[in-house]
XYZ file of C-alpha atoms in Angstrom:
734
model
C 5.780 33.069 -12.250
C 2.079 34.551 -13.188
C -0.846 32.854 -12.173
C -3.438 35.172 -13.641
C -3.331 36.155 -16.725
C -5.698 38.642 -19.005
C -6.729 39.246 -22.581
C -9.214 41.453 -24.192
C -10.744 40.906 -27.399
C -12.340 42.780 -30.073
C -16.085 42.451 -28.476
C -14.791 44.004 -25.123
C -14.947 40.761 -23.094
C -11.703 40.315 -20.872
C -10.971 36.964 -20.307
C -8.987 36.055 -17.155
C -6.998 32.655 -17.219
C -5.989 30.714 -14.436
C -2.615 28.878 -15.216
C -0.372 28.072 -12.312
C 3.042 27.351 -13.721
C 4.185 23.710 -12.529
C 0.911 22.402 -11.373
C -1.235 19.769 -12.921
C -4.081 21.663 -11.211
C -4.653 25.268 -10.078
C -4.427 25.851 -6.384
C -4.942 29.628 -4.884
C -1.788 31.135 -3.621
C -0.975 34.694 -2.027
C 0.322 35.735 -5.472
C -2.364 34.195 -7.281
C -4.830 36.404 -5.226
C -2.713 39.443 -5.776
C -2.684 38.869 -9.423
C -6.462 38.157 -9.632
C -7.081 41.168 -7.932
C -5.013 43.106 -10.053
C -6.745 41.841 -13.381
C -10.291 42.515 -12.157
C -9.296 46.068 -11.061
C -8.149 46.517 -14.381
C -10.908 45.175 -15.935
C -13.564 46.773 -14.037
C -11.905 50.254 -14.608
C -11.541 50.013 -18.359
C -14.309 51.544 -20.181
C -13.602 49.173 -23.005
C -14.558 45.975 -21.141
C -18.063 44.800 -21.252
C -17.988 41.705 -19.244
C -15.408 39.623 -17.898
C -15.030 35.886 -18.383
C -12.684 34.037 -15.497
C -11.615 30.626 -16.590
C -8.701 27.867 -16.308
C -5.482 27.406 -18.716
C -5.729 23.687 -17.059
C -6.916 20.976 -19.542
C -10.001 19.352 -17.844
C -9.863 21.299 -14.704
C -10.766 24.668 -13.230
C -9.027 24.719 -9.835
C -8.393 21.867 -7.076
C -8.515 24.272 -3.806
C -6.085 26.529 -1.903
C -2.382 26.337 -1.199
C -1.864 25.787 2.467
C 1.036 27.934 2.422
C -1.392 30.849 2.155
C -2.995 30.249 5.380
C 0.977 29.704 7.004
C 1.441 33.176 5.314
C -1.577 34.751 6.884
C -0.504 33.544 10.332
C 3.003 34.470 10.187
C 2.339 38.112 8.748
C 0.386 38.732 12.122
C 3.353 37.863 14.349
C 2.004 36.794 18.057
C -1.438 36.881 16.823
C -2.229 34.298 14.073
C -5.764 34.183 14.574
C -5.645 37.970 14.015
C -3.773 37.240 10.945
C -6.399 34.396 9.531
C -9.064 36.191 10.158
C -7.724 39.451 8.166
C -6.471 37.518 5.633
C -9.798 35.687 5.146
C -11.511 39.141 5.225
C -9.384 40.136 2.257
C -10.359 37.180 0.298
C -14.074 37.689 0.727
C -13.470 41.296 -0.063
C -11.431 40.394 -3.468
C -14.629 37.699 -4.209
C -17.478 40.333 -3.088
C -15.845 43.070 -5.605
C -16.083 40.317 -8.701
C -19.770 39.753 -7.166
C -20.622 43.511 -7.137
C -18.710 44.273 -10.491
C -18.622 47.682 -10.214
C -22.521 48.382 -9.624
C -24.033 51.363 -8.057
C -24.609 50.362 -4.156
C -28.028 52.395 -4.188
C -29.444 51.324 -7.606
C -27.648 48.047 -8.124
C -27.309 49.009 -11.578
C -24.105 49.669 -13.667
C -22.188 46.617 -13.077
C -20.213 44.348 -15.655
C -21.246 40.844 -16.032
C -18.667 38.062 -14.676
C -19.152 34.801 -15.900
C -17.066 31.407 -14.787
C -16.236 28.835 -17.451
C -15.133 25.600 -15.724
C -13.208 23.083 -18.184
C -13.551 20.425 -15.726
C -13.219 19.748 -11.953
C -13.832 22.535 -9.458
C -12.922 22.294 -5.584
C -12.928 24.401 -2.758
C -11.751 27.694 -3.451
C -12.302 26.338 -7.004
C -15.715 26.556 -6.723
C -16.025 29.311 -4.062
C -14.497 31.828 -6.645
C -17.246 30.869 -9.419
C -19.865 31.122 -6.901
C -19.001 35.088 -6.505
C -19.492 35.545 -10.422
C -22.899 35.873 -11.897
C -23.133 32.561 -13.894
C -21.336 29.557 -14.059
C -20.684 27.650 -17.421
C -19.148 23.913 -17.193
C -17.704 21.878 -19.819
C -19.821 18.555 -20.483
C -17.057 16.727 -18.996
C -18.161 13.457 -17.151
C -14.687 13.315 -15.403
C -15.170 16.424 -13.820
C -16.397 16.781 -10.276
C -17.761 20.116 -8.471
C -18.298 20.654 -4.936
C -16.607 21.515 -1.567
C -14.792 18.934 0.030
C -13.024 21.038 2.737
C -15.100 19.373 5.496
C -13.285 15.993 4.881
C -9.735 17.007 5.949
C -11.264 18.996 9.076
C -12.324 22.633 7.843
C -15.148 24.212 6.126
C -15.156 26.484 2.747
C -14.125 29.897 4.235
C -13.844 32.190 1.311
C -17.571 32.923 0.907
C -18.356 29.378 -0.471
C -20.424 28.607 2.792
C -22.839 31.569 3.049
C -23.297 31.694 -0.770
C -24.343 28.303 -1.153
C -26.454 28.393 1.819
C -28.123 31.404 0.502
C -28.493 30.231 -3.135
C -29.973 26.643 -2.391
C -30.925 26.742 1.168
C -29.616 24.919 4.069
C -31.372 21.546 3.407
C -30.303 21.587 0.020
C -26.773 22.749 0.989
C -25.956 20.174 3.487
C -24.563 17.233 1.181
C -22.219 19.740 -0.284
C -21.229 21.629 2.881
C -21.380 18.765 5.672
C -20.515 15.753 3.554
C -18.148 17.285 1.176
C -20.238 15.858 -1.780
C -18.474 16.445 -5.354
C -20.937 16.245 -8.246
C -20.654 15.692 -11.898
C -21.119 18.752 -13.882
C -25.068 17.795 -15.071
C -25.640 16.950 -11.213
C -24.266 20.099 -10.133
C -26.624 21.890 -12.483
C -29.693 19.985 -11.372
C -28.604 20.720 -7.561
C -28.793 24.549 -8.574
C -24.759 24.593 -7.820
C -24.078 25.668 -11.196
C -25.913 27.485 -14.195
C -25.234 25.618 -17.350
C -23.339 22.717 -18.830
C -22.418 23.313 -22.729
C -20.288 21.383 -25.059
C -18.679 24.734 -25.807
C -18.750 26.449 -22.438
C -16.744 29.485 -23.642
C -19.151 30.247 -26.391
C -22.165 30.232 -24.295
C -20.243 32.262 -21.481
C -19.476 34.937 -24.295
C -22.861 34.795 -25.531
C -24.408 35.587 -22.183
C -21.640 38.288 -21.302
C -22.705 40.203 -24.027
C -26.366 40.158 -23.523
C -26.429 40.291 -19.866
C -28.819 43.186 -18.357
C -28.496 44.405 -14.891
C -31.058 41.971 -13.484
C -29.305 39.180 -14.714
C -26.005 39.934 -12.408
C -27.749 40.963 -9.136
C -27.519 38.233 -6.976
C -30.636 37.428 -4.849
C -29.485 38.335 -1.467
C -28.129 41.474 -2.703
C -31.993 42.214 -4.326
C -34.789 43.819 -2.155
C -37.032 41.383 -0.242
C -34.610 38.261 -0.466
C -35.787 35.177 1.486
C -33.440 32.040 1.953
C -34.823 28.897 0.247
C -36.642 26.635 2.631
C -36.823 29.411 5.125
C -34.306 31.541 7.417
C -33.929 30.014 11.160
C -36.819 32.432 12.336
C -39.199 30.917 9.653
C -41.260 27.903 10.814
C -40.201 25.722 8.131
C -36.193 27.212 8.396
C -36.512 26.242 12.339
C -37.179 22.894 11.911
C -34.577 22.613 8.901
C -31.694 24.047 11.468
C -33.052 21.897 14.551
C -32.847 18.676 12.211
C -29.377 19.876 10.896
C -28.008 20.321 14.562
C -29.515 16.885 15.350
C -27.908 15.170 12.392
C -24.490 16.888 12.808
C -23.958 15.708 16.083
C -25.355 12.234 15.230
C -22.656 11.604 12.550
C -19.774 13.718 14.404
C -20.639 12.709 18.108
C -19.531 15.912 18.677
C -15.711 15.318 18.040
C -15.467 17.312 14.643
C -15.184 20.874 15.444
C -15.682 21.906 11.525
C -19.002 20.629 11.352
C -20.322 22.468 14.355
C -18.413 25.669 13.173
C -19.836 25.466 9.705
C -23.532 24.990 10.909
C -23.003 27.867 13.490
C -21.990 30.190 10.304
C -24.919 29.175 8.177
C -27.191 29.425 10.947
C -25.966 33.001 12.569
C -25.154 34.304 8.973
C -28.727 33.441 7.984
C -29.875 35.748 10.903
C -27.861 39.080 9.165
C -27.163 40.927 5.965
C -25.004 39.458 3.632
C -21.828 41.330 4.373
C -21.767 40.874 8.041
C -22.328 37.090 7.226
C -19.382 36.913 5.557
C -17.818 38.302 8.417
C -19.481 35.588 11.050
C -18.121 32.794 8.543
C -14.486 34.307 8.503
C -14.670 34.167 12.378
C -15.808 30.571 12.317
C -13.204 29.779 9.774
C -10.595 31.288 11.789
C -11.756 29.715 15.001
C -11.507 26.019 13.124
C -7.911 26.779 11.775
C -6.771 27.825 15.303
C -8.293 24.454 16.845
C -5.711 21.915 17.064
C -7.936 19.090 15.846
C -8.421 20.876 12.154
C -4.429 21.709 11.927
C -3.881 17.809 12.655
C -6.495 16.742 10.103
C -5.263 18.713 7.594
C -1.818 17.692 8.053
C -2.842 13.971 8.052
C -5.503 13.769 5.930
C -3.987 16.472 3.181
C -0.314 16.718 3.196
C 0.853 13.485 4.733
C -1.461 11.538 2.667
C -0.806 13.625 -0.407
C 3.039 13.190 0.064
C 2.859 9.329 0.642
C 0.786 8.970 -2.768
C 3.244 10.884 -4.656
C 6.149 8.664 -3.331
C 7.810 10.060 -0.148
C 8.916 7.012 0.671
C 9.676 5.488 -2.480
C 13.430 4.509 -2.946
C 15.487 6.584 -4.921
C 17.178 5.660 -7.958
C 14.925 2.649 -8.930
C 13.304 3.066 -12.418
C 9.250 3.017 -13.128
C 7.941 -0.181 -11.980
C 4.286 0.168 -12.917
C 2.707 -3.267 -13.364
C 1.647 -4.348 -16.795
C 0.510 -8.169 -16.096
C -0.471 -8.971 -12.614
C -0.638 -12.577 -11.365
C -3.360 -13.018 -8.255
C -3.138 -16.376 -6.385
C -6.434 -17.359 -4.778
C -9.979 -16.217 -6.110
C -11.521 -15.795 -2.394
C -12.968 -12.597 -1.207
C -9.413 -11.108 -1.119
C -8.254 -12.238 -4.468
C -11.296 -11.516 -6.269
C -11.084 -7.827 -5.250
C -7.474 -7.488 -5.877
C -8.328 -8.588 -9.167
C -11.279 -6.221 -9.493
C -9.263 -2.768 -8.346
C -6.543 -3.854 -10.414
C -8.591 -4.393 -13.738
C -10.419 -1.223 -12.958
C -6.720 0.838 -13.353
C -6.156 -1.062 -16.397
C -3.800 -3.757 -15.679
C -3.980 -7.054 -17.116
C -4.899 -9.750 -14.558
C -4.422 -13.558 -14.608
C -6.741 -14.945 -11.480
C -5.717 -18.178 -10.475
C -7.570 -20.651 -7.885
C -7.651 -24.535 -7.657
C -10.114 -25.194 -10.298
C -12.042 -23.362 -12.820
C -15.359 -23.046 -11.233
C -13.493 -21.412 -8.028
C -11.567 -18.997 -10.503
C -15.021 -18.316 -12.457
C -16.540 -17.276 -8.977
C -13.512 -15.059 -8.312
C -14.012 -13.049 -11.733
C -17.882 -13.272 -11.189
C -17.209 -10.668 -8.140
C -16.039 -8.165 -10.779
C -19.061 -8.973 -13.219
C -21.338 -8.364 -10.336
C -19.654 -5.203 -9.170
C -20.056 -3.831 -12.548
C -23.579 -4.797 -12.646
C -24.423 -2.656 -9.536
C -22.526 0.228 -11.009
C -24.419 0.055 -14.329
C -27.932 -0.484 -12.067
C -26.714 3.161 -10.222
C -25.742 4.547 -13.723
C -22.150 4.614 -12.665
C -20.849 2.334 -15.196
C -22.083 1.132 -19.041
C -22.116 -2.225 -20.136
C -18.938 -1.358 -22.356
C -17.077 -0.396 -19.479
C -18.164 -3.730 -18.012
C -16.901 -5.623 -20.901
C -13.472 -3.946 -21.179
C -12.790 -4.413 -17.506
C -13.717 -8.179 -17.717
C -11.729 -8.739 -20.728
C -8.478 -7.680 -18.505
C -9.141 -10.880 -16.123
C -8.363 -14.143 -17.022
C -9.714 -16.871 -14.561
C -7.612 -20.162 -14.722
C -6.384 -22.985 -12.510
C -3.380 -23.223 -14.926
C -0.194 -21.750 -13.534
C 1.302 -21.557 -16.914
C -1.092 -18.512 -17.351
C 1.079 -16.719 -14.955
C 4.047 -16.612 -17.342
C 4.834 -12.966 -18.483
C 3.518 -11.468 -15.223
C 5.675 -8.641 -13.533
C 4.223 -9.000 -10.215
C 2.183 -11.838 -8.347
C 0.266 -11.126 -5.425
C -0.651 -14.315 -3.280
C -4.052 -14.425 -1.461
C -4.363 -18.033 -0.515
C -5.233 -19.659 3.176
C -3.494 -18.075 5.900
C -0.894 -20.969 6.428
C 2.582 -20.834 6.253
C 3.037 -24.596 4.678
C 0.193 -23.684 2.058
C 1.853 -20.154 1.155
C 5.325 -21.701 0.892
C 4.252 -24.588 -1.448
C 2.298 -22.120 -3.603
C 5.481 -19.747 -3.553
C 7.726 -22.701 -4.713
C 5.303 -23.641 -7.800
C 4.715 -20.042 -8.993
C 8.478 -19.363 -8.782
C 9.011 -22.020 -11.111
C 6.886 -20.390 -13.772
C 7.093 -16.955 -13.701
C 10.070 -14.561 -15.103
C 13.220 -14.372 -13.147
C 12.597 -10.550 -12.289
C 8.879 -11.054 -11.324
C 8.078 -9.599 -7.768
C 6.201 -11.717 -5.480
C 3.994 -10.291 -2.954
C 2.160 -12.050 0.030
C -1.343 -10.430 0.984
C -1.089 -12.087 4.470
C -2.556 -10.134 7.177
C -0.642 -11.635 10.119
C 2.305 -13.915 9.281
C 5.940 -12.583 8.981
C 6.883 -11.691 5.603
C 10.678 -12.539 6.522
C 9.294 -16.194 7.381
C 7.239 -16.611 4.233
C 10.307 -15.411 2.035
C 12.257 -18.414 3.239
C 10.266 -20.409 0.614
C 11.479 -18.218 -1.977
C 14.817 -18.789 -4.047
C 14.313 -14.869 -4.531
C 14.214 -13.111 -1.138
C 15.248 -9.719 -2.424
C 11.984 -9.916 -4.783
C 9.855 -11.013 -2.044
C 7.549 -8.526 -0.134
C 3.841 -8.291 1.597
C 1.237 -6.231 0.088
C -1.452 -6.107 2.769
C -4.920 -5.221 1.555
C -7.972 -4.250 3.804
C -11.545 -5.962 3.153
C -13.486 -5.057 1.224
C -10.824 -4.381 -1.104
C -12.691 -2.182 -3.430
C -13.787 0.200 -0.445
C -10.736 0.526 1.832
C -8.547 3.345 0.657
C -5.153 1.912 2.493
C -2.450 -0.704 1.508
C 0.177 -1.608 3.887
C 3.198 -2.930 2.128
C 6.006 -4.898 4.194
C 9.536 -5.169 4.296
C 11.007 -8.261 4.779
C 14.593 -8.513 6.207
C 16.019 -9.153 2.533
C 13.603 -7.061 0.441
C 15.125 -5.213 -2.148
C 14.474 -1.453 -3.279
C 13.066 -2.922 -6.448
C 10.420 -4.855 -5.000
C 9.535 -2.046 -2.529
C 9.349 0.728 -5.642
C 7.551 -2.089 -7.443
C 4.775 -2.511 -4.506
C 4.652 1.624 -4.143
C 4.079 2.120 -7.930
C 1.695 -0.635 -8.374
C -0.632 0.750 -5.130
C -0.164 4.066 -6.937
C -1.824 2.672 -10.232
C -4.636 1.452 -8.159
C -5.088 4.614 -6.462
C -4.883 3.888 -3.006
C -2.364 5.217 -0.571
C 0.468 3.054 0.678
C 2.524 2.776 3.688
C 5.865 0.900 4.035
C 6.766 -0.686 7.273
C 9.164 -3.249 8.327
C 8.386 -6.716 8.981
C 7.070 -7.875 12.653
C 4.283 -9.933 14.163
C 1.106 -8.159 12.744
C 3.099 -5.496 10.901
C 1.925 -2.055 11.769
C -2.016 -2.154 11.178
C -2.843 -5.409 13.028
C -0.677 -4.529 15.766
C -2.857 -1.616 16.736
C -6.313 -2.860 15.961
C -5.968 -6.375 17.670
C -5.089 -4.474 21.340
C -8.244 -2.264 20.471
C -10.549 -5.399 20.034
C -8.857 -7.174 22.964
C -9.513 -4.176 25.482
C -13.103 -4.144 24.639
C -13.333 -8.207 25.357
C -11.490 -7.660 28.472
C -13.797 -4.782 29.712
C -16.914 -7.342 29.025
C -15.439 -9.687 31.037
C -14.944 -7.217 33.814
C -18.433 -6.355 34.076
C -18.378 -3.366 31.665
C -21.645 -3.517 29.446
C -20.862 -3.864 25.879
C -23.182 -0.712 25.386
C -20.822 1.694 27.247
C -17.672 -0.026 25.601
C -19.034 0.583 21.575
C -20.522 3.839 22.347
C -17.220 5.269 24.234
C -15.416 4.364 20.820
C -18.074 6.032 18.973
C -18.069 9.017 21.076
C -14.308 9.092 20.191
C -15.055 9.376 16.398
C -14.314 5.697 15.892
C -16.536 4.174 13.115
C -17.365 1.160 15.233
C -16.682 -0.115 18.773
C -14.474 -2.827 19.691
C -17.621 -5.320 20.145
C -19.222 -4.539 16.767
C -16.186 -4.778 14.912
C -15.377 -8.196 16.573
C -18.365 -9.053 14.786
C -18.031 -7.304 11.537
C -14.377 -9.265 11.302
C -15.786 -12.561 12.463
C -14.991 -14.149 15.815
C -13.598 -17.375 14.734
C -11.003 -15.407 12.979
C -10.158 -13.721 16.059
C -9.882 -17.055 17.813
C -7.691 -18.399 14.782
C -5.032 -15.245 15.206
C -5.213 -16.043 19.093
C -4.066 -19.682 18.744
C -1.627 -18.821 16.035
C -0.003 -16.048 18.240
C 0.067 -18.163 21.172
C 1.957 -21.243 19.263
C 4.342 -18.434 17.857
C 5.049 -16.711 21.373
C 4.881 -19.812 23.896
C 5.194 -18.652 27.145
C 5.683 -14.807 25.876
C 2.086 -14.892 25.034
C 0.457 -12.302 27.573
C -3.118 -14.478 27.541
C -6.238 -12.363 29.070
C -9.749 -12.793 29.756
C -10.176 -11.687 26.090
C -9.032 -14.871 24.631
C -11.265 -17.001 27.154
C -14.445 -14.799 25.781
C -13.480 -15.285 22.045
C -12.803 -19.111 22.539
C -15.864 -19.182 24.449
C -18.115 -17.374 21.888
C -16.527 -19.625 19.245
C -17.470 -22.905 21.043
C -21.496 -21.408 21.175
C -21.088 -20.851 17.417
C -21.596 -17.304 17.508
C -19.091 -16.336 14.752
C -20.425 -12.886 14.247
C -22.434 -11.109 11.257
C -21.525 -14.000 8.896
C -23.335 -16.410 11.072
C -26.103 -14.013 11.943
C -25.071 -14.813 15.375
C -22.267 -13.051 17.658
C -21.908 -10.544 20.222
C -25.061 -9.307 18.498
C -28.421 -10.581 17.409
C -29.253 -10.352 13.725
C -32.714 -10.919 11.527
C -32.701 -12.849 8.601
C -31.460 -10.251 6.494
C -28.242 -9.594 8.691
C -29.663 -6.320 10.583
C -28.435 -6.083 14.399
C -31.152 -6.595 16.752
C -29.128 -5.537 20.001
C -26.415 -7.192 21.828
C -27.179 -10.852 23.002
C -28.396 -11.208 26.106
C -26.250 -14.349 26.668
C -23.480 -12.373 27.110
C -24.834 -10.699 30.201
C -25.693 -13.932 31.654
C -22.126 -15.170 31.058
C -20.417 -12.060 32.166
C -22.919 -10.085 34.526
C -22.838 -6.346 34.441
C -20.929 -4.949 37.647
C -23.157 -2.775 39.984
C -20.749 0.055 39.289
C -20.026 0.859 35.784
C -16.780 2.831 34.894
C -16.572 6.466 33.830
C -16.810 6.936 30.323
C -13.288 8.902 30.503
C -11.749 5.488 31.486
C -13.010 3.438 29.213
C -11.944 5.916 26.380
C -8.493 6.277 27.592
C -8.142 2.582 27.655
C -9.390 2.076 24.297
C -7.136 4.742 23.094
C -3.898 4.449 24.918
C -3.822 0.626 24.139
C -3.723 1.419 20.562
C -1.333 4.782 20.571
C 1.282 2.801 22.692
C 1.423 0.371 20.393
C 1.877 3.003 17.408
C 4.874 4.351 19.776
C 6.641 0.793 20.064
C 6.162 0.274 16.372
C 8.221 3.645 15.814
C 10.448 2.663 18.713
C 11.405 -0.763 17.054
C 11.648 0.563 13.529
C 8.607 -1.030 12.252
C 7.203 2.333 11.524
C 9.945 4.143 9.444
C 8.162 7.374 8.803
C 5.803 9.176 11.408
C 3.424 10.130 8.471
C 2.932 6.662 7.849
C 1.490 5.887 11.292
C -0.836 8.500 11.315
C -2.191 8.066 8.002
C -2.039 4.487 8.142
C -4.264 4.357 11.222
C -6.851 6.851 9.889
C -7.326 4.955 6.520
C -6.558 1.209 7.898
C -9.086 1.109 10.767
C -10.486 4.527 11.254
C -8.563 5.748 14.111
C -10.304 8.958 15.282
C -9.673 11.076 12.252
C -10.327 14.425 14.275
C -7.033 13.417 16.172
C -4.932 13.412 13.106
C -3.798 9.808 14.055
C -2.207 8.203 17.209
C 0.689 10.062 17.176
C -0.727 13.232 16.370
C -3.009 12.823 19.309
C -0.150 12.155 21.420
C 1.067 15.672 20.415
C -2.299 17.314 21.099
C -2.585 15.873 24.710
C 1.252 16.286 25.422
C 3.876 13.935 26.031
C 4.220 14.764 29.666
C 0.780 14.081 30.527
C 0.269 11.061 28.176
C 3.116 9.240 30.246
C 1.678 10.020 33.418
C -1.722 8.859 32.256
C 0.456 5.581 31.374
C 1.582 5.126 34.899
C -1.724 5.567 36.143
C -3.692 3.075 33.549
C -0.636 0.690 34.406
C -0.891 0.598 37.792
C -4.730 0.298 37.653
C -4.871 -2.285 34.338
C -1.704 -3.983 33.694
C 1.655 -4.033 31.881
C 0.102 -3.410 28.671
C -0.089 0.178 29.402
C 3.515 0.611 30.672
C 5.011 3.795 29.420
C 7.500 2.959 26.255
C 10.873 4.180 26.934
C 10.846 6.456 23.903
C 7.422 8.498 25.052
C 9.053 8.703 28.632
C 12.377 10.078 27.178
C 9.967 12.771 24.839
C 8.069 13.552 28.231
C 10.974 14.342 29.998
C 12.181 16.686 27.358
C 8.684 17.910 26.707
C 9.145 16.961 22.819
C 6.415 16.224 20.548
C 6.507 13.477 17.977
C 6.166 15.853 14.769
C 8.900 18.204 16.365
C 11.417 15.352 16.626
C 10.249 12.880 13.639
C 8.220 15.107 11.315
C 9.658 15.577 7.856
C 10.859 19.155 8.645
C 13.068 17.747 11.780
C 14.372 14.608 9.373
C 15.795 17.210 7.035
C 17.141 19.375 9.410
C 18.782 16.133 10.949
């Protein structure tokens, strides 16, 4: 297998083409690096070669990043010193890209080098941009679907093949921060405007050839290799640059709360690298990159947010032997907030949608949601009137159930009431084809119970969306006791069509996500009733990396919804329901008419525009603050353990069937501390023996909800890890 090939034409231009066999997008492997270096060496040594163009053989893309097996090989090759292997392997990449950048020029005169251009047919991400940044000029195709950037920070690492140092020196620390610290991906024109690439052309290869044939010595000398180079915006010891780095440090700590090692390491690499010559800066970048890769947080993030997420999206848990079940015509029952959002994302995927509600006015309101969404896109220049018209033409809003004839998937999103859902199920099954799959978007009602209203229980399934549908990345698919493989395959194929990440769980009260979210919210409420100030509760959660604390989350999701869920759960569980002070607090807030953000009155006060104005003083009057507040660590442990223990119980009870779904689902579903890799990865990080010991302490102090599950106790005694016992490799071996 060959990743890189080279041809030289009559004009003396050597074209190195990157085309990894069997991949839809190029990724850099160990073999690829070796082949690229051999091609570059050959081109630089050949007097007949006047210049070099590096491009891709993939239509619409240049490259999508690094093959993570390359990092694994670096570690393995070093034996007992994986950090040394990572550092030396990274420095070899730096040496290759530096060779391309210097292109044979005399080290004293900076003359005599060969011009090297990069031609990007489309998307260039990660190493797919770091390689072009080492060339002398970057040409991109005028491809509006292409995205160019360095997204590594989003999966717990940072650009370590010179991208951090080059983009910071090319743009300056301030201008580089959206690419480096936010992982921002840009369209070609935006990347050119930002200074990331040099030209956008309808024929980038022709433009590159013309440039290569006419380039002079001055055209190929990088600014940082020229005498008198000054960093744009100022270096750290310059007054302007000093303020930039002070601001950047505050911004990073404000956004990450200090729990994401990659962001701090990246900023350190830029800051320290800006104080020294370029080649030394590359060595600093490599050291920080190695440090991040050796951090268990980064390893967990890479595993959950890259490897596991990708595997689930590609159908890792799809039933075998079931043919393609992509949806052609979708029926959505209920045009409220959830139904309208489901209709929107489905139409965006090109699926024909029938949106049904009780009358035409209600159905039209649901369709208007898509119209409003597209109008906002047009205003932001992310959509066109033509795209809006095409999308709206896919949605039929109607009160007529007969319009559902011909649908191959129904998603019911009506009122959360078993009787209402049962009535709708029977009415719709009388109209739809016999092989049509019926799904409920319920967030709490057991699917097996709802399926009793269906005459085709093997075709009944749960498809639980999170709100708002168009923004949330996760979809939870719930198998009832009688759900068949075709229904599961249908749900998975549909979720893939709408470009979201699915997890598949077995039926149980609250399924998986809400099973973990509700205890998190309740623990925050319990603490308030104990006299813990809400500021400490929410800040403790945010310092753990949660997007919002449990008190604020309750306001966002609405207090009356929490009260309704509590009442329904009490009715279902009877005497087994574990009543607590959290229920008293929620019911009291409901009685006070403080229902959350939607009514501009909840745990927070709000202004007329719905902006939070601080915690409601009446809360402290009802539940006065204790004289002595608990330690931050104790508050954080309560918030973490109350969730992770539910994840363990879900695995123990067979609700979770694949450990990867537990971690990916937690991060994407409710923002569980992404730096940890998810609840089960976090337990591996702290160690099962310590986790079991801490459970015992928390149970003794706060009650039975912290009781150590039997599975965790057993694993602690054997000093096992969850991924060591339940991970994909362990399951294959079993």
